[in-house]
Amino acid sequence: MAAIDNTLIKISDLSFSYGKGQEILSGTGCSIRENRFTVIMGKNGSGKSTLLRLTAGILPYRKGSIMIRGKELKSLKPEERAKYTGFLAQQHKAVFPFRVSEVVLTGRASYVKFLPGRSDELEAERAMDLLGISDMKDRIYSELSGGEQQLVMIARILAQNPSTLLLDEPISHLDYNNQLHTLKMIKHLVENRVTVVAVLHDPNMAYLFGDEFIYIHNKKAHEVHEKRAWEHPLVKQIFHDQLHTIEYNGKHLFIPQLS
Amino acid sequence: MNRKLLRTIALILPLPVIFFSLFTGASELVSSGDVWSLFFSPADKPADIVNTIVLNIRLPRILLVFLSGGVLAVSGSAMQAVFRNPLVDPYILGLSAGAAFGAALAMSVVIIPVQVSAFVFGLSAVGLSYLMALKNRQVSIISLILSGIITNGIFTALLTIVQFISDPFKLQSIVHWIMGNFQNASWQSFNLALLPALAGLSVLFLLRWKLNLLALGDVEARSAGANPVRIKIWVLIAATLASSAVVSVSGIIGLYGLIIPHLVRMLFGVNNKETLILNFMLGGSFLVLIDDISRSFRGFEIPIGVFTMLLCAPLFIWLLKKTNVGWQQ
């Protein structure tokens, strides 16, 4: 696929610190391309989640700018902003035993004045269909497996109908099969013209599924659009030079260098 | 559908409960036959005393009890969604203790309406519990319960001071009020509670679906484009307004607002859009039934607050053992 420049989100000069603490991000910028799967990588505490939360409008930013389709994010009202970005937190803990369909429907909050209507229910059903979880809509969310819960929460932001899904470590708590399944579903969404940005840690999964990459290092974001993104010099920094690449069936695999 | 039938029953339950409660009472001057003929054979004119007892003593009391039970259950379920904790109610978060202090203060020292004072201090108490538990913009379930205990302690201590400096006559009315008592219910007290209770209930009713959103968590609500803080403030003000309205005429009815929402969840699920009205209907009906028992004793009457506490405490302990969700936040 030709790399046409179809920037959806343009971040520039962004700085952020929690309270009066150290800056997590310092005057950085990057762009997110439409209908692509962008993977954010970086060490623990490097500011991946922070970047995602800022872009999601969950954290307010003072310095810098985040433009989505030519609009400054912080100038948007929450219910408008929700039409541009949907955010999936690292882990969600259910307190009450809601049904799956009830959970997904809450994604429609920005469209609902007081009570959701038929169109909201249809959107929720469409989202569940797209992720192939329609058959579990009457099941109790808190009784599902971690992988199933993750798909339900992704369906929830899909029902919100934002231009971009921002997923914070969507597979970190899942077993291997569920990691694969979730990533396949994300890929399926991207093929259906959804833009996805996700924080991933596993280089194999990242380079197997990702289209574009953003490396976060030293408080700065670096975007990489090249085909062989793992050859970027920052990769050595992020993985402390411990990553060994092998080729297998035309694919590149990554194994840790022991000793 | 079994649940549909159950739902219909729950929705129409108040009618027979209220009607048959008119037959219950300590008065020896009114027989069941008298009440019956009052409604169904108006031709043989009932004695004035029957008329007065049934329509001006029993009816307003029953309606007030119903309103109180309904409001406590609805407020309880709303607060449980706000705090994402199935074990909170207005009582646990200190509303009742705050309202009791406010009411006692108004009764003995300051000349402001009892209801206004009860409301202001009830709201302050809930706010205080919340602020004490707030850490890093998060409220953990266990710290909320602990801060509720502290709030209860603070206002109970303040209440004791007020009681200490009150003259015996005022003291008696304060103590009566605190025990939770519908003995003095009248059309006047019903009317007094009705308006703020309905105002609070209407807001909660409008926001009932948004309660589901709150119950999922702050980040999830924010991500969906809602402002959870704003919704929470509306819900808390509405729930506090409604419950302090009934608390200020009925006294403290402990744990009731925790037990009924649980019962409703067990029977009908957790979707607040559907269950809010059921909480009102069942909460009202059951409190009327409990009050019927306490009214049937001749000679003396167990205050309903004492009654519900004794009844609900074992249920609460059972729930505490059974519910194992969310203790780590």
Coordinates of C-alpha atoms in Angstrom, one line a residue:
Chain A
M1 CA 0.0 0.0 0.0
A2 CA 1.4 3.4 -0.9
A3 CA 2.1 5.6 2.0
I4 CA -0.2 8.5 1.2
D5 CA -0.1 11.2 3.8
N6 CA -3.6 11.0 5.3
T7 CA -2.9 12.5 8.7
L8 CA -5.8 12.2 11.1
I9 CA -4.2 13.5 14.3
K10 CA -1.4 15.9 14.4
I11 CA 0.4 16.4 17.7
S12 CA 3.0 19.2 18.0
D13 CA 5.0 20.9 20.8
L14 CA 3.3 18.8 23.4
S15 CA 4.7 18.9 27.0
F16 CA 3.1 17.4 30.0
S17 CA 3.9 16.8 33.7
Y18 CA 1.7 15.5 36.5
G19 CA 1.3 18.4 38.9
K20 CA 4.6 20.1 39.6
G21 CA 6.6 16.9 38.9
Q22 CA 9.1 16.1 36.2
E23 CA 8.0 16.5 32.6
I24 CA 6.9 13.2 31.2
L25 CA 6.7 14.5 27.6
S26 CA 8.7 17.5 26.5
G27 CA 7.9 19.5 23.4
T28 CA 7.2 16.5 21.3
G29 CA 5.1 15.8 18.3
C30 CA 3.9 13.1 16.0
S31 CA 1.1 12.2 13.7
I32 CA -1.5 9.5 13.4
R33 CA -2.5 8.3 10.0
E34 CA -6.1 7.5 9.1
N35 CA -7.3 3.9 8.7
R36 CA -4.0 2.5 10.0
F37 CA -2.9 0.5 13.0
T38 CA -0.3 2.6 14.8
V39 CA 1.6 0.9 17.6
I40 CA 3.2 3.0 20.4
M41 CA 6.3 1.4 22.0
G42 CA 8.6 2.5 24.8
K43 CA 9.9 1.5 28.1
N44 CA 7.7 1.5 31.3
G45 CA 7.2 5.0 32.5
S46 CA 8.3 6.6 29.2
G47 CA 5.0 8.3 28.7
K48 CA 3.1 6.0 26.4
S49 CA -0.1 6.0 28.5
T50 CA 0.3 9.7 29.1
L51 CA 0.4 10.4 25.4
L52 CA -2.6 8.2 24.8
R53 CA -4.6 9.8 27.7
L54 CA -3.8 13.3 26.4
T55 CA -4.9 12.4 22.9
A56 CA -8.1 10.8 24.4
G57 CA -9.0 14.0 26.3
I58 CA -8.8 12.1 29.6
L59 CA -5.9 14.3 30.7
P60 CA -5.9 18.0 30.0
Y61 CA -2.8 19.5 28.3
R62 CA -1.6 23.1 28.7
K63 CA 1.4 23.3 26.4
G64 CA 1.3 22.3 22.8
S65 CA -1.4 21.3 20.4
I66 CA -3.3 18.2 19.4
M67 CA -5.2 18.7 16.2
I68 CA -7.8 16.2 15.0
R69 CA -9.2 16.7 11.6
G70 CA -8.0 20.3 11.8
K71 CA -9.7 20.9 15.2
E72 CA -7.8 21.7 18.4
L73 CA -8.7 18.9 20.9
K74 CA -9.0 21.0 24.0
S75 CA -11.4 23.4 22.4
L76 CA -13.9 20.6 21.9
K77 CA -16.6 19.9 24.4
P78 CA -16.4 16.4 25.9
E79 CA -19.4 15.1 23.9
E80 CA -17.9 16.5 20.7
R81 CA -14.5 15.1 21.5
A82 CA -16.0 11.7 22.0
K83 CA -16.8 11.6 18.3
Y84 CA -13.1 11.9 17.5
T85 CA -11.3 9.7 20.1
G86 CA -12.4 6.7 22.2
F87 CA -10.1 5.4 24.9
L88 CA -9.6 2.0 26.4
A89 CA -7.9 2.0 29.8
Q90 CA -5.3 -0.6 30.8
Q91 CA -7.6 -2.5 33.1
H92 CA -11.2 -2.3 33.9
K93 CA -12.7 -3.7 37.0
A94 CA -16.4 -4.4 37.1
V95 CA -18.3 -3.8 40.3
F96 CA -21.8 -4.5 39.3
P97 CA -22.8 -7.5 37.2
F98 CA -24.1 -5.7 34.1
R99 CA -25.0 -7.5 30.9
V100 CA -22.7 -7.1 27.9
S101 CA -25.3 -5.2 25.9
E102 CA -25.8 -2.8 28.8
V103 CA -22.0 -2.1 29.0
V104 CA -21.7 -1.6 25.3
L105 CA -24.6 0.8 25.2
T106 CA -23.0 3.1 27.7
G107 CA -20.5 3.9 24.9
R108 CA -23.3 6.0 23.4
A109 CA -23.3 8.5 26.2
S110 CA -22.2 11.4 24.1
Y111 CA -25.2 11.0 21.9
V112 CA -27.7 10.5 24.7
K113 CA -29.5 13.3 26.5
F114 CA -31.2 11.2 29.2
L115 CA -32.1 7.8 27.8
P116 CA -30.7 5.8 24.9
G117 CA -33.0 5.3 21.9
R118 CA -33.4 2.7 19.2
S119 CA -30.6 4.2 17.1
D120 CA -28.2 3.9 20.0
E121 CA -29.2 0.2 20.5
L122 CA -28.6 -0.4 16.8
E123 CA -25.1 1.2 17.0
A124 CA -24.3 -1.0 20.0
E125 CA -25.4 -4.1 18.1
R126 CA -23.4 -3.0 15.0
A127 CA -20.3 -2.7 17.2
M128 CA -20.8 -6.1 18.8
D129 CA -21.4 -7.6 15.3
L130 CA -18.1 -6.1 14.0
L131 CA -16.2 -7.7 16.8
G132 CA -18.1 -11.0 16.6
I133 CA -19.4 -10.9 20.1
S134 CA -23.1 -10.6 19.4
D135 CA -23.8 -14.0 20.8
M136 CA -22.7 -12.9 24.3
K137 CA -24.8 -9.8 24.5
D138 CA -27.0 -11.2 27.3
R139 CA -24.2 -12.6 29.3
I140 CA -22.9 -11.0 32.5
Y141 CA -19.8 -8.9 31.8
S142 CA -18.1 -9.6 35.1
E143 CA -18.4 -13.3 34.5
L144 CA -16.5 -13.2 31.2
S145 CA -12.9 -14.1 30.6
G146 CA -10.3 -11.4 30.4
G147 CA -10.1 -11.7 26.6
E148 CA -13.9 -11.5 26.2
Q149 CA -14.1 -8.5 28.6
Q150 CA -11.5 -6.7 26.5
L151 CA -13.5 -7.3 23.3
V152 CA -16.6 -6.0 25.1
M153 CA -14.8 -2.8 26.1
I154 CA -13.5 -2.3 22.6
A155 CA -17.0 -2.8 21.3
R156 CA -18.1 -0.2 23.8
I157 CA -15.8 2.5 22.3
L158 CA -16.7 1.3 18.8
A159 CA -20.3 2.1 19.6
Q160 CA -19.2 5.6 20.5
N161 CA -18.2 5.8 16.8
P162 CA -15.0 7.8 17.2
S163 CA -12.6 8.5 14.3
T164 CA -9.8 6.8 16.4
L165 CA -9.6 4.1 18.9
L166 CA -6.9 4.6 21.5
L167 CA -6.1 1.4 23.3
D168 CA -3.8 1.4 26.3
E169 CA -2.0 -2.0 26.5
P170 CA -5.1 -3.9 25.2
I171 CA -3.4 -7.3 25.4
S172 CA -1.1 -7.1 28.4
H173 CA -3.5 -9.0 30.7
L174 CA -4.5 -11.6 28.2
D175 CA -3.2 -15.1 27.6
Y176 CA -1.5 -15.9 24.3
N177 CA -4.6 -17.0 22.4
N178 CA -6.6 -14.0 23.5
Q179 CA -3.7 -11.7 22.6
L180 CA -3.8 -13.1 19.1
H181 CA -7.5 -13.0 18.8
T182 CA -7.7 -9.4 20.1
L183 CA -5.0 -8.2 17.7
K184 CA -6.8 -10.1 14.8
M185 CA -10.0 -8.3 15.7
I186 CA -8.1 -4.9 15.8
K187 CA -6.7 -5.7 12.3
H188 CA -10.2 -6.6 11.2
L189 CA -11.4 -3.2 12.4
V190 CA -8.6 -1.4 10.6
E191 CA -9.5 -3.2 7.4
N192 CA -13.1 -1.8 8.0
R193 CA -11.7 1.7 8.0
V194 CA -11.2 2.3 11.7
T195 CA -8.1 4.1 12.9
V196 CA -6.5 2.3 15.8
V197 CA -3.6 3.4 18.1
A198 CA -2.4 0.9 20.7
V199 CA 0.4 0.6 23.2
L200 CA 2.1 -2.8 22.9
H201 CA 5.1 -4.2 24.6
D202 CA 5.8 -7.5 22.7
P203 CA 7.9 -6.7 19.6
N204 CA 6.7 -9.8 17.8
M205 CA 3.1 -8.9 18.1
A206 CA 3.9 -5.2 17.4
Y207 CA 5.7 -5.8 14.1
L208 CA 3.5 -8.6 13.0
F209 CA 0.3 -6.5 13.3
G210 CA 1.3 -2.8 13.3
D211 CA 1.3 -0.6 10.3
E212 CA 2.9 2.5 11.7
F213 CA 5.1 2.9 14.8
I214 CA 5.7 5.6 17.4
Y215 CA 8.7 5.1 19.7
I216 CA 8.8 7.1 22.8
H217 CA 12.2 7.8 24.3
N218 CA 13.6 10.6 26.4
K219 CA 10.3 12.4 26.6
K220 CA 10.0 12.6 22.9
A221 CA 7.8 10.7 20.4
H222 CA 9.4 9.5 17.1
E223 CA 7.2 8.3 14.3
V224 CA 8.5 5.6 12.0
H225 CA 6.7 4.8 8.8
E226 CA 9.4 2.6 7.1
K227 CA 8.6 -1.0 6.3
R228 CA 11.4 -2.3 8.5
A229 CA 10.6 -0.3 11.5
W230 CA 12.6 -2.5 13.8
E231 CA 15.8 -1.3 12.2
H232 CA 15.3 2.2 13.6
P233 CA 18.2 3.1 15.9
L234 CA 15.8 3.8 18.8
V235 CA 14.7 0.1 18.9
K236 CA 18.1 -0.8 20.3
Q237 CA 17.6 1.8 23.0
I238 CA 14.1 0.7 24.0
F239 CA 15.1 -2.9 24.2
H240 CA 18.6 -2.2 25.6
D241 CA 20.2 -3.9 22.7
Q242 CA 18.9 -7.2 23.9
L243 CA 16.7 -7.9 20.9
H244 CA 17.9 -10.5 18.4
T245 CA 16.2 -10.6 15.0
I246 CA 15.8 -13.8 13.0
E247 CA 14.1 -14.3 9.7
Y248 CA 11.6 -17.1 9.2
N249 CA 9.4 -17.5 6.1
G250 CA 9.9 -13.9 5.1
K251 CA 8.8 -12.6 8.5
H252 CA 11.0 -11.1 11.1
L253 CA 10.9 -12.5 14.6
F254 CA 12.4 -11.2 17.7
I255 CA 14.0 -13.2 20.5
P256 CA 15.7 -12.0 23.6
Q257 CA 19.5 -12.2 23.5
L258 CA 20.4 -14.2 26.5
S259 CA 23.8 -14.1 28.2
Chain B
M1 CA -41.0 -14.4 30.9
N2 CA -40.8 -15.0 34.6
R3 CA -39.0 -11.7 35.2
K4 CA -41.7 -9.8 33.3
L5 CA -44.4 -11.2 35.5
L6 CA -42.4 -10.4 38.6
R7 CA -41.8 -6.9 37.4
T8 CA -45.5 -6.3 36.9
I9 CA -46.2 -7.7 40.4
A10 CA -43.6 -5.3 41.9
L11 CA -45.1 -2.4 40.0
I12 CA -48.6 -2.9 41.2
L13 CA -47.7 -4.2 44.7
P14 CA -48.1 -0.7 46.3
L15 CA -51.8 -0.6 45.6
P16 CA -52.9 -3.6 47.7
V17 CA -50.2 -3.0 50.3
I18 CA -51.4 0.6 50.9
F19 CA -55.0 -0.4 50.8
F20 CA -54.8 -3.3 53.2
S21 CA -52.5 -1.3 55.5
L22 CA -55.5 1.0 56.2
F23 CA -57.0 -1.9 58.1
T24 CA -54.1 -2.1 60.5
G25 CA -53.7 0.0 63.6
A26 CA -53.7 0.1 67.3
S27 CA -57.0 1.8 67.7
E28 CA -59.8 -0.3 69.2
L29 CA -62.3 2.2 67.9
V30 CA -62.0 1.1 64.3
S31 CA -62.8 -2.5 63.2
S32 CA -61.9 -3.9 59.8
G33 CA -65.6 -3.9 58.9
D34 CA -65.7 -0.1 59.6
V35 CA -62.8 0.5 57.2
W36 CA -64.4 -1.7 54.6
S37 CA -67.7 0.0 54.7
L38 CA -66.0 3.4 54.6
F39 CA -64.9 2.6 51.1
F40 CA -67.5 0.2 49.8
S41 CA -70.8 1.1 51.3
P42 CA -70.7 4.8 51.7
A43 CA -74.5 4.7 52.1
D44 CA -74.4 3.7 55.7
K45 CA -72.4 6.7 56.8
P46 CA -69.4 5.7 59.0
A47 CA -68.8 7.3 62.3
D48 CA -66.7 10.5 62.3
I49 CA -64.1 8.8 64.4
V50 CA -63.6 6.1 61.8
N51 CA -63.3 8.7 59.1
T52 CA -60.7 10.7 61.0
I53 CA -58.6 7.7 62.0
V54 CA -58.5 6.1 58.6
L55 CA -58.2 9.1 56.4
N56 CA -56.4 11.6 58.6
I57 CA -54.2 9.4 60.7
R58 CA -53.6 6.1 59.0
L59 CA -53.6 7.3 55.3
P60 CA -51.1 10.1 55.7
R61 CA -48.8 7.9 57.8
I62 CA -49.0 5.0 55.2
L63 CA -48.2 7.4 52.4
L64 CA -45.4 9.0 54.3
V65 CA -43.9 5.6 55.1
F66 CA -44.2 4.6 51.5
L67 CA -42.6 7.8 50.3
S68 CA -39.7 7.3 52.8
G69 CA -39.1 3.7 51.9
G70 CA -39.2 4.5 48.2
V71 CA -36.9 7.5 48.5
L72 CA -34.3 5.6 50.7
A73 CA -34.2 2.7 48.3
V74 CA -33.8 4.9 45.2
S75 CA -31.2 7.2 46.9
G76 CA -29.4 4.1 48.1
S77 CA -29.2 2.6 44.7
A78 CA -28.1 5.9 43.1
M79 CA -25.4 6.3 45.6
Q80 CA -24.2 2.8 45.1
A81 CA -23.7 3.6 41.4
V82 CA -22.0 6.9 42.1
F83 CA -19.5 5.3 44.5
R84 CA -19.3 2.1 42.6
N85 CA -19.9 0.3 45.8
P86 CA -22.8 -2.1 46.4
L87 CA -22.4 -1.6 50.2
V88 CA -23.1 2.1 50.6
D89 CA -26.3 3.9 51.4
P90 CA -27.2 7.3 52.8
Y91 CA -26.7 6.0 56.3
I92 CA -23.2 4.6 55.8
L93 CA -21.9 7.8 54.1
G94 CA -23.0 9.8 57.1
L95 CA -26.1 11.5 55.6
S96 CA -28.3 10.4 58.4
A97 CA -25.9 11.4 61.2
G98 CA -25.4 14.7 59.5
A99 CA -29.1 15.2 59.0
A100 CA -29.7 14.2 62.7
F101 CA -27.3 16.7 63.9
G102 CA -28.8 19.4 61.6
A103 CA -32.3 18.6 62.8
A104 CA -31.3 18.6 66.5
L105 CA -29.5 21.9 66.0
A106 CA -32.6 23.4 64.5
M107 CA -34.8 21.9 67.2
S108 CA -32.9 23.2 70.1
V109 CA -30.6 26.1 69.3
V110 CA -30.9 27.8 66.0
I111 CA -34.2 29.0 64.6
I112 CA -34.1 27.6 61.1
P113 CA -36.5 25.1 59.6
V114 CA -35.6 21.5 60.7
Q115 CA -35.8 20.3 57.1
V116 CA -33.4 22.9 55.8
S117 CA -30.9 22.3 58.5
A118 CA -31.2 18.5 58.1
F119 CA -30.6 18.8 54.3
V120 CA -27.6 21.2 54.6
F121 CA -25.8 19.0 57.2
G122 CA -26.8 15.8 55.4
L123 CA -25.2 17.0 52.2
S124 CA -22.1 18.3 54.1
A125 CA -21.7 14.9 55.7
V126 CA -21.8 13.0 52.4
G127 CA -19.4 15.5 50.9
L128 CA -17.1 15.2 53.8
S129 CA -17.0 11.4 53.5
Y130 CA -16.3 11.7 49.9
L131 CA -13.5 14.2 50.3
M132 CA -11.8 12.3 53.1
A133 CA -11.7 9.2 50.9
L134 CA -10.5 11.1 47.8
K135 CA -6.8 10.4 47.1
N136 CA -5.1 10.9 43.7
R137 CA -8.5 11.7 42.2
Q138 CA -9.7 8.2 43.1
V139 CA -11.9 6.9 45.8
S140 CA -11.4 3.4 47.0
I141 CA -14.3 1.4 48.3
I142 CA -12.8 0.6 51.6
S143 CA -11.5 4.1 52.4
L144 CA -15.0 5.4 51.6
I145 CA -16.6 3.1 54.2
L146 CA -13.9 4.1 56.7
S147 CA -14.4 7.8 56.1
G148 CA -18.2 7.3 56.4
I149 CA -17.6 5.8 59.8
I150 CA -15.5 8.8 60.8
T151 CA -18.1 11.2 59.5
N152 CA -20.8 9.4 61.4
G153 CA -18.6 9.6 64.5
I154 CA -18.0 13.4 64.1
F155 CA -21.7 14.2 63.7
T156 CA -22.8 11.8 66.4
A157 CA -20.3 13.6 68.8
L158 CA -21.7 17.0 67.7
L159 CA -25.2 15.7 68.2
T160 CA -24.4 14.5 71.7
I161 CA -23.2 18.1 72.5
V162 CA -26.5 19.5 71.3
Q163 CA -28.4 16.9 73.3
F164 CA -26.4 17.7 76.3
I165 CA -27.1 21.4 76.2
S166 CA -30.8 21.0 75.3
D167 CA -33.6 21.2 77.9
P168 CA -35.4 18.0 78.7
F169 CA -38.4 18.9 76.7
K170 CA -36.4 19.5 73.5
L171 CA -34.2 16.6 74.3
Q172 CA -37.2 14.3 74.2
S173 CA -38.3 15.4 70.8
I174 CA -34.7 15.1 69.5
V175 CA -34.4 11.5 70.8
H176 CA -37.8 10.6 69.3
W177 CA -36.8 12.0 66.0
I178 CA -33.5 10.2 65.9
M179 CA -35.1 6.8 66.6
G180 CA -37.0 7.0 63.4
N181 CA -40.6 7.4 64.1
F182 CA -43.8 7.8 62.1
Q183 CA -46.0 8.2 65.1
N184 CA -46.4 11.9 64.5
A185 CA -47.1 11.5 60.8
S186 CA -49.8 13.7 59.5
W187 CA -50.9 15.3 56.2
Q188 CA -48.8 18.2 57.3
S189 CA -45.6 16.2 57.6
F190 CA -46.4 14.3 54.4
N191 CA -46.9 17.5 52.5
L192 CA -43.7 18.9 53.9
A193 CA -41.6 16.0 52.7
L194 CA -43.4 15.5 49.4
L195 CA -42.0 18.4 47.3
P196 CA -38.3 18.0 48.0
A197 CA -38.6 14.2 47.8
L198 CA -40.4 14.5 44.4
A199 CA -37.8 17.0 43.1
G200 CA -34.9 14.7 44.1
L201 CA -36.6 11.7 42.7
S202 CA -37.4 13.3 39.3
V203 CA -33.7 14.2 38.8
L204 CA -32.7 10.7 39.7
F205 CA -35.3 9.3 37.4
L206 CA -34.0 11.4 34.5
L207 CA -30.5 10.4 35.2
R208 CA -31.2 6.7 35.7
W209 CA -29.5 5.5 32.6
K210 CA -26.4 7.7 33.3
L211 CA -26.1 5.8 36.6
N212 CA -25.0 2.8 34.5
L213 CA -22.3 4.9 33.0
L214 CA -21.1 6.1 36.5
A215 CA -21.1 2.5 37.7
L216 CA -18.6 1.5 35.0
G217 CA -16.0 4.0 36.3
D218 CA -14.7 7.5 35.8
V219 CA -12.2 6.9 33.0
E220 CA -14.8 4.9 31.1
A221 CA -17.4 7.7 31.5
R222 CA -14.9 10.3 30.4
S223 CA -13.8 8.3 27.4
A224 CA -17.4 8.1 26.2
G225 CA -17.7 11.9 26.3
A226 CA -19.5 12.3 29.6
N227 CA -18.5 14.5 32.5
P228 CA -18.7 12.0 35.4
V229 CA -18.1 14.6 38.1
R230 CA -21.0 16.8 36.9
I231 CA -23.4 13.8 36.8
K232 CA -22.2 12.6 40.3
I233 CA -22.8 16.1 41.8
W234 CA -26.3 16.1 40.4
V235 CA -27.1 12.6 41.6
L236 CA -25.6 13.3 45.0
I237 CA -27.6 16.5 45.5
A238 CA -30.8 14.9 44.3
A239 CA -30.3 11.8 46.4
T240 CA -29.4 13.9 49.5
L241 CA -32.3 16.3 48.9
A242 CA -34.8 13.5 48.7
S243 CA -33.5 11.4 51.6
S244 CA -32.9 14.3 53.9
A245 CA -36.5 15.4 53.1
V246 CA -37.9 12.1 54.4
V247 CA -35.3 11.8 57.1
S248 CA -36.3 15.2 58.5
V249 CA -39.9 14.1 59.0
S250 CA -39.3 10.4 59.8
G251 CA -35.9 10.2 61.6
I252 CA -33.2 7.8 60.9
I253 CA -34.1 4.6 59.2
G254 CA -30.8 2.7 59.0
L255 CA -29.5 0.4 56.3
Y256 CA -32.8 0.3 54.5
G257 CA -31.4 2.1 51.5
L258 CA -28.8 -0.6 51.2
I259 CA -30.9 -3.7 51.5
I260 CA -33.7 -2.9 49.1
P261 CA -31.4 -2.1 46.1
H262 CA -29.7 -5.5 46.8
L263 CA -33.0 -7.3 46.7
V264 CA -33.9 -5.5 43.5
R265 CA -30.6 -6.4 41.9
M266 CA -31.0 -10.1 42.8
L267 CA -34.5 -10.1 41.3
F268 CA -34.2 -7.8 38.3
G269 CA -30.5 -7.3 37.5
V270 CA -28.4 -4.2 37.7
N271 CA -29.6 -2.0 34.8
N272 CA -30.6 1.2 36.6
K273 CA -32.7 2.3 33.7
E274 CA -35.1 -0.5 34.6
T275 CA -34.6 -0.9 38.3
L276 CA -34.9 2.6 39.7
I277 CA -38.7 2.6 39.6
L278 CA -38.7 -0.9 41.0
N279 CA -36.6 0.3 43.9
F280 CA -39.2 2.9 44.6
M281 CA -42.2 0.6 44.5
L282 CA -40.6 -2.2 46.5
G283 CA -38.8 0.1 48.9
G284 CA -42.1 1.8 49.6
S285 CA -44.2 -1.3 49.9
F286 CA -41.8 -3.2 52.2
L287 CA -41.4 -0.2 54.6
V288 CA -45.2 0.0 54.8
L289 CA -45.4 -3.7 55.7
I290 CA -42.7 -3.2 58.4
D291 CA -44.6 -0.2 59.7
D292 CA -47.8 -2.3 59.8
I293 CA -46.1 -4.7 62.2
S294 CA -44.8 -1.9 64.4
R295 CA -48.3 -0.3 64.3
S296 CA -50.1 -3.5 65.3
F297 CA -48.6 -3.5 68.8
R298 CA -51.1 -2.1 71.2
G299 CA -50.0 0.1 74.0
F300 CA -46.4 0.7 72.8
E301 CA -44.8 1.0 69.5
I302 CA -41.3 0.0 68.4
P303 CA -39.8 2.9 66.5
I304 CA -39.4 1.8 62.9
G305 CA -35.8 2.9 62.7
V306 CA -35.0 0.4 65.4
F307 CA -37.1 -2.2 63.7
T308 CA -35.4 -1.9 60.3
M309 CA -31.9 -1.8 61.8
L310 CA -32.5 -5.1 63.7
L311 CA -34.0 -6.6 60.5
C312 CA -31.4 -5.3 58.1
A313 CA -28.2 -5.7 60.1
P314 CA -28.1 -9.5 59.7
L315 CA -28.9 -9.1 56.0
F316 CA -26.0 -6.6 55.7
I317 CA -23.6 -9.0 57.4
W318 CA -24.7 -11.7 55.1
L319 CA -24.1 -9.5 52.1
L320 CA -20.7 -8.5 53.4
K321 CA -19.7 -12.1 53.5
K322 CA -21.2 -12.9 50.1
T323 CA -20.1 -9.9 48.1
N324 CA -16.5 -10.2 47.3
V325 CA -16.2 -7.6 44.6
G326 CA -14.1 -4.5 44.6
W327 CA -12.5 -4.4 47.9
Q328 CA -9.1 -3.5 46.4
Q329 CA -10.6 -0.6 44.4

